PDB file of C-alpha atoms in Angstrom:
ATOM      1  CA  PRO A   1       0.458 -17.999 -11.136  1.00  0.00           C
ATOM      2  CA  ALA A   2       1.204 -14.384 -12.124  1.00  0.00           C
ATOM      3  CA  LEU A   3       2.744 -13.617  -8.724  1.00  0.00           C
ATOM      4  CA  GLU A   4       4.889 -16.741  -8.863  1.00  0.00           C
ATOM      5  CA  LEU A   5       6.097 -15.740 -12.314  1.00  0.00           C
ATOM      6  CA  LEU A   6       6.955 -12.221 -11.115  1.00  0.00           C
ATOM      7  CA  ALA A   7       8.951 -13.571  -8.170  1.00  0.00           C
ATOM      8  CA  ALA A   8      10.816 -16.190 -10.233  1.00  0.00           C
ATOM      9  CA  LYS A   9      14.565 -15.607 -10.147  1.00  0.00           C
ATOM     10  CA  PRO A  10      14.964 -15.372 -13.962  1.00  0.00           C
ATOM     11  CA  VAL A  11      12.205 -12.729 -14.113  1.00  0.00           C
ATOM     12  CA  LEU A  12      12.424 -10.257 -11.213  1.00  0.00           C
ATOM     13  CA  GLY A  13      13.186 -12.458  -8.218  1.00  0.00           C
ATOM     14  CA  GLY A  14      16.933 -12.072  -8.612  1.00  0.00           C
ATOM     15  CA  VAL A  15      16.798  -8.320  -8.054  1.00  0.00           C
ATOM     16  CA  TYR A  16      13.497  -7.604  -6.295  1.00  0.00           C
ATOM     17  CA  ASP A  17      11.677  -8.916  -3.268  1.00  0.00           C
ATOM     18  CA  THR A  18       8.002  -9.343  -4.120  1.00  0.00           C
ATOM     19  CA  VAL A  19       5.697  -8.389  -1.239  1.00  0.00           C
ATOM     20  CA  VAL A  20       2.042  -9.412  -1.434  1.00  0.00           C
ATOM     21  CA  PRO A  21      -0.885  -9.268   1.020  1.00  0.00           C
ATOM     22  CA  GLU A  22      -1.247 -12.029   3.607  1.00  0.00           C
ATOM     23  CA  ASP A  23      -4.398 -13.179   1.827  1.00  0.00           C
ATOM     24  CA  PRO A  24      -4.362 -11.853  -1.743  1.00  0.00           C
ATOM     25  CA  ARG A  25      -7.924 -11.563  -2.935  1.00  0.00           C
ATOM     26  CA  GLN A  26      -8.574 -12.657  -6.460  1.00  0.00           C
ATOM     27  CA  PRO A  27      -8.944 -11.470  -9.126  1.00  0.00           C
ATOM     28  CA  TYR A  28      -7.703  -8.155  -7.703  1.00  0.00           C
ATOM     29  CA  TYR A  29      -4.545  -7.978  -5.661  1.00  0.00           C
ATOM     30  CA  VAL A  30      -1.624  -5.658  -5.121  1.00  0.00           C
ATOM     31  CA  ALA A  31       2.111  -6.198  -4.828  1.00  0.00           C
ATOM     32  CA  ILE A  32       5.156  -4.135  -3.939  1.00  0.00           C
ATOM     33  CA  LEU A  33       8.534  -4.824  -5.512  1.00  0.00           C
ATOM     34  CA  LEU A  34      11.543  -3.831  -3.402  1.00  0.00           C
ATOM     35  CA  ASP A  35      14.964  -3.410  -4.984  1.00  0.00           C
ATOM     36  CA  ARG A  36      17.207  -5.557  -2.772  1.00  0.00           C
ATOM     37  CA  ARG A  37      20.239  -3.396  -3.538  1.00  0.00           C
ATOM     38  CA  ARG A  38      18.598  -0.243  -2.182  1.00  0.00           C
ATOM     39  CA  MET A  39      15.870  -1.209   0.274  1.00  0.00           C
ATOM     40  CA  LYS A  40      15.752  -3.423   3.324  1.00  0.00           C
ATOM     41  CA  LEU A  41      12.403  -4.594   4.678  1.00  0.00           C
ATOM     42  CA  LEU A  42      11.849  -3.662   8.337  1.00  0.00           C
ATOM     43  CA  GLY A  43       9.344  -5.953  10.017  1.00  0.00           C
ATOM     44  CA  LYS A  44       6.461  -7.669   8.281  1.00  0.00           C
ATOM     45  CA  PRO A  45       4.142  -6.217   5.644  1.00  0.00           C
ATOM     46  CA  THR A  46       0.767  -4.908   6.795  1.00  0.00           C
ATOM     47  CA  THR A  47      -2.430  -5.834   4.981  1.00  0.00           C
ATOM     48  CA  ILE A  48      -5.626  -3.916   5.673  1.00  0.00           C
ATOM     49  CA  ASN A  49      -8.821  -5.194   4.097  1.00  0.00           C
ATOM     50  CA  PHE A  50     -11.345  -2.540   3.164  1.00  0.00           C
ATOM     51  CA  PRO A  51     -14.415  -3.936   4.953  1.00  0.00           C
ATOM     52  CA  ARG A  52     -17.071  -2.434   2.645  1.00  0.00           C
ATOM     53  CA  SER A  53     -15.317  -3.286  -0.599  1.00  0.00           C
ATOM     54  CA  GLN A  54     -17.456  -5.104  -3.111  1.00  0.00           C
ATOM     55  CA  MET A  55     -14.351  -5.878  -5.169  1.00  0.00           C
ATOM     56  CA  GLY A  56     -12.096  -7.398  -2.485  1.00  0.00           C
ATOM     57  CA  ARG A  57      -9.774  -4.396  -2.237  1.00  0.00           C
ATOM     58  CA  GLN A  58      -6.909  -4.047   0.255  1.00  0.00           C
ATOM     59  CA  LEU A  59      -4.144  -1.708   1.359  1.00  0.00           C
ATOM     60  CA  LEU A  60      -0.669  -3.229   1.475  1.00  0.00           C
ATOM     61  CA  SER A  61       2.184  -1.437   3.233  1.00  0.00           C
ATOM     62  CA  VAL A  62       5.797  -2.120   4.081  1.00  0.00           C
ATOM     63  CA  CYS A  63       8.337  -0.241   6.123  1.00  0.00           C
ATOM     64  CA  VAL A  64      11.739  -0.082   4.469  1.00  0.00           C
ATOM     65  CA  GLU A  65      15.170   1.186   5.273  1.00  0.00           C
ATOM     66  CA  HIS A  66      17.123   3.063   2.649  1.00  0.00           C
ATOM     67  CA  ILE A  67      20.701   3.371   3.873  1.00  0.00           C
ATOM     68  CA  GLY A  68      21.342   6.778   5.426  1.00  0.00           C
ATOM     69  CA  HIS A  69      17.663   7.778   5.572  1.00  0.00           C
ATOM     70  CA  PRO A  70      14.883   7.400   8.147  1.00  0.00           C
ATOM     71  CA  PRO A  71      12.513   4.459   7.671  1.00  0.00           C
ATOM     72  CA  LEU A  72       9.916   4.940   4.938  1.00  0.00           C
ATOM     73  CA  VAL A  73       6.471   3.350   4.726  1.00  0.00           C
ATOM     74  CA  ILE A  74       5.444   2.484   1.179  1.00  0.00           C
ATOM     75  CA  ALA A  75       1.824   1.530   0.538  1.00  0.00           C
ATOM     76  CA  THR A  76      -0.207   0.487  -2.454  1.00  0.00           C
ATOM     77  CA  ALA A  77      -3.877  -0.152  -3.071  1.00  0.00           C
ATOM     78  CA  HIS A  78      -6.218  -0.865  -5.940  1.00  0.00           C
ATOM     79  CA  LEU A  79      -9.242   1.137  -4.900  1.00  0.00           C
ATOM     80  CA  GLU A  80     -12.827   0.431  -5.936  1.00  0.00           C
ATOM     81  CA  SER A  81     -13.414   0.965  -9.659  1.00  0.00           C
ATOM     82  CA  THR A  82     -16.063   2.818 -11.678  1.00  0.00           C
ATOM     83  CA  LYS A  83     -17.926   6.044 -11.081  1.00  0.00           C
ATOM     84  CA  ASP A  84     -20.760   4.236  -9.269  1.00  0.00           C
ATOM     85  CA  HIS A  85     -18.384   3.247  -6.452  1.00  0.00           C
ATOM     86  CA  GLY A  86     -17.084   6.755  -5.752  1.00  0.00           C
ATOM     87  CA  ALA A  87     -18.318   6.884  -2.159  1.00  0.00           C
ATOM     88  CA  GLU A  88     -16.571   3.618  -1.271  1.00  0.00           C
ATOM     89  CA  ARG A  89     -13.422   4.671  -3.113  1.00  0.00           C
ATOM     90  CA  LYS A  90     -13.308   7.884  -1.060  1.00  0.00           C
ATOM     91  CA  ARG A  91     -13.737   5.857   2.156  1.00  0.00           C
ATOM     92  CA  GLN A  92     -10.885   3.607   1.085  1.00  0.00           C
ATOM     93  CA  LEU A  93      -8.586   6.526   0.306  1.00  0.00           C
ATOM     94  CA  THR A  94      -9.503   8.265   3.576  1.00  0.00           C
ATOM     95  CA  HIS A  95      -8.763   5.061   5.504  1.00  0.00           C
ATOM     96  CA  SER A  96      -5.417   4.718   3.684  1.00  0.00           C
ATOM     97  CA  LEU A  97      -4.334   8.301   4.328  1.00  0.00           C
ATOM     98  CA  ARG A  98      -5.275   8.100   7.999  1.00  0.00           C
ATOM     99  CA  TYR A  99      -3.310   4.892   8.351  1.00  0.00           C
ATOM    100  CA  LEU A 100      -0.236   6.452   6.714  1.00  0.00           C
ATOM    101  CA  ARG A 101      -0.537   9.597   8.805  1.00  0.00           C
ATOM    102  CA  GLY A 102      -0.631   7.412  11.925  1.00  0.00           C
ATOM    103  CA  VAL A 103       2.610   5.529  11.180  1.00  0.00           C
ATOM    104  CA  VAL A 104       4.779   8.603  10.571  1.00  0.00           C
ATOM    105  CA  GLY A 105       6.793   9.433  13.665  1.00  0.00           C
ATOM    106  CA  GLN A 106       6.226   5.986  15.189  1.00  0.00           C
ATOM    107  CA  PRO A 107       8.795   3.191  15.540  1.00  0.00           C
ATOM    108  CA  PRO A 108       8.417   0.683  12.690  1.00  0.00           C
ATOM    109  CA  VAL A 109       6.434  -2.348  13.850  1.00  0.00           C
ATOM    110  CA  GLY A 110       8.649  -5.419  14.055  1.00  0.00           C
ATOM    111  CA  ALA A 111      11.882  -3.506  13.364  1.00  0.00           C
ATOM    112  CA  PRO A 112      14.973  -4.083  15.501  1.00  0.00           C
ATOM    113  CA  GLN A 113      15.256  -2.187  18.788  1.00  0.00           C
ATOM    114  CA  GLY A 114      16.751   1.273  18.261  1.00  0.00           C
ATOM    115  CA  THR A 115      15.434   1.729  14.721  1.00  0.00           C
ATOM    116  CA  PRO A 116      14.540   5.403  14.191  1.00  0.00           C
ATOM    117  CA  PRO A 117      10.868   6.355  13.791  1.00  0.00           C
ATOM    118  CA  VAL A 118       9.204   6.375  10.390  1.00  0.00           C
ATOM    119  CA  GLY A 119      10.182   9.594   8.628  1.00  0.00           C
ATOM    120  CA  ALA A 120       7.662   9.589   5.789  1.00  0.00           C
ATOM    121  CA  ALA A 121       4.935   7.526   4.128  1.00  0.00           C
ATOM    122  CA  LEU A 122       3.612   7.410   0.594  1.00  0.00           C
ATOM    123  CA  ILE A 123       0.891   5.646  -1.346  1.00  0.00           C
ATOM    124  CA  GLY A 124       0.719   4.720  -4.993  1.00  0.00           C
ATOM    125  CA  GLY A 125      -1.220   2.285  -7.071  1.00  0.00           C
ATOM    126  CA  ASP A 126      -4.338   2.005  -9.176  1.00  0.00           C
ATOM    127  CA  LEU A 127      -6.391   4.409  -7.093  1.00  0.00           C
ATOM    128  CA  ASN A 128      -9.099   4.990  -9.727  1.00  0.00           C
ATOM    129  CA  ILE A 129      -9.549   8.379  -8.056  1.00  0.00           C
ATOM    130  CA  ARG A 130     -11.148  11.456  -9.642  1.00  0.00           C
ATOM    131  CA  ASP A 131      -9.919  15.009  -8.977  1.00  0.00           C
ATOM    132  CA  GLU A 132     -13.049  16.019  -7.069  1.00  0.00           C
ATOM    133  CA  GLU A 133     -12.768  12.892  -4.903  1.00  0.00           C
ATOM    134  CA  VAL A 134      -9.161  13.712  -4.006  1.00  0.00           C
ATOM    135  CA  LYS A 135     -10.132  17.232  -2.968  1.00  0.00           C
ATOM    136  CA  ALA A 136     -12.981  15.965  -0.777  1.00  0.00           C
ATOM    137  CA  VAL A 137     -10.851  13.253   0.844  1.00  0.00           C
ATOM    138  CA  CYS A 138      -7.849  15.474   1.501  1.00  0.00           C
ATOM    139  CA  HIS A 139     -10.048  18.078   3.155  1.00  0.00           C
ATOM    140  CA  GLU A 140     -11.641  15.407   5.374  1.00  0.00           C
ATOM    141  CA  ALA A 141      -8.575  13.203   6.089  1.00  0.00           C
ATOM    142  CA  VAL A 142      -5.994  15.900   6.606  1.00  0.00           C
ATOM    143  CA  GLY A 143      -8.382  18.408   8.110  1.00  0.00           C
TER     144      GLY A 143
END
């Protein structure tokens, strides 16, 4: 119901496209709002389930075109919560960063022929991440 309300034309649906995972897991899910005036969706959204998640967490990404700029991949996730789930949260962030690193420089999946390669990728969301976890993950993921 909350997603339907968000996407309703009188609320945000008149200005934004609401992108959700193929199979939004409840009660936790993520969404990306794309400003129709500035962004054009290239291809279909990608949903990656975190296989060891005890809380049904996922990564959602979209490739967008912003006029005059190379394609951009935007991703969001709601990573595992609480201090006790730090190891899983780090795995989830590592998986996300590796995925994003892998799409940069590649043609956008499902985009029209001749579309330039992805120029950059970013992630945002409720990452629940601690400073020491970020340092450990960045050292491992980026190498």
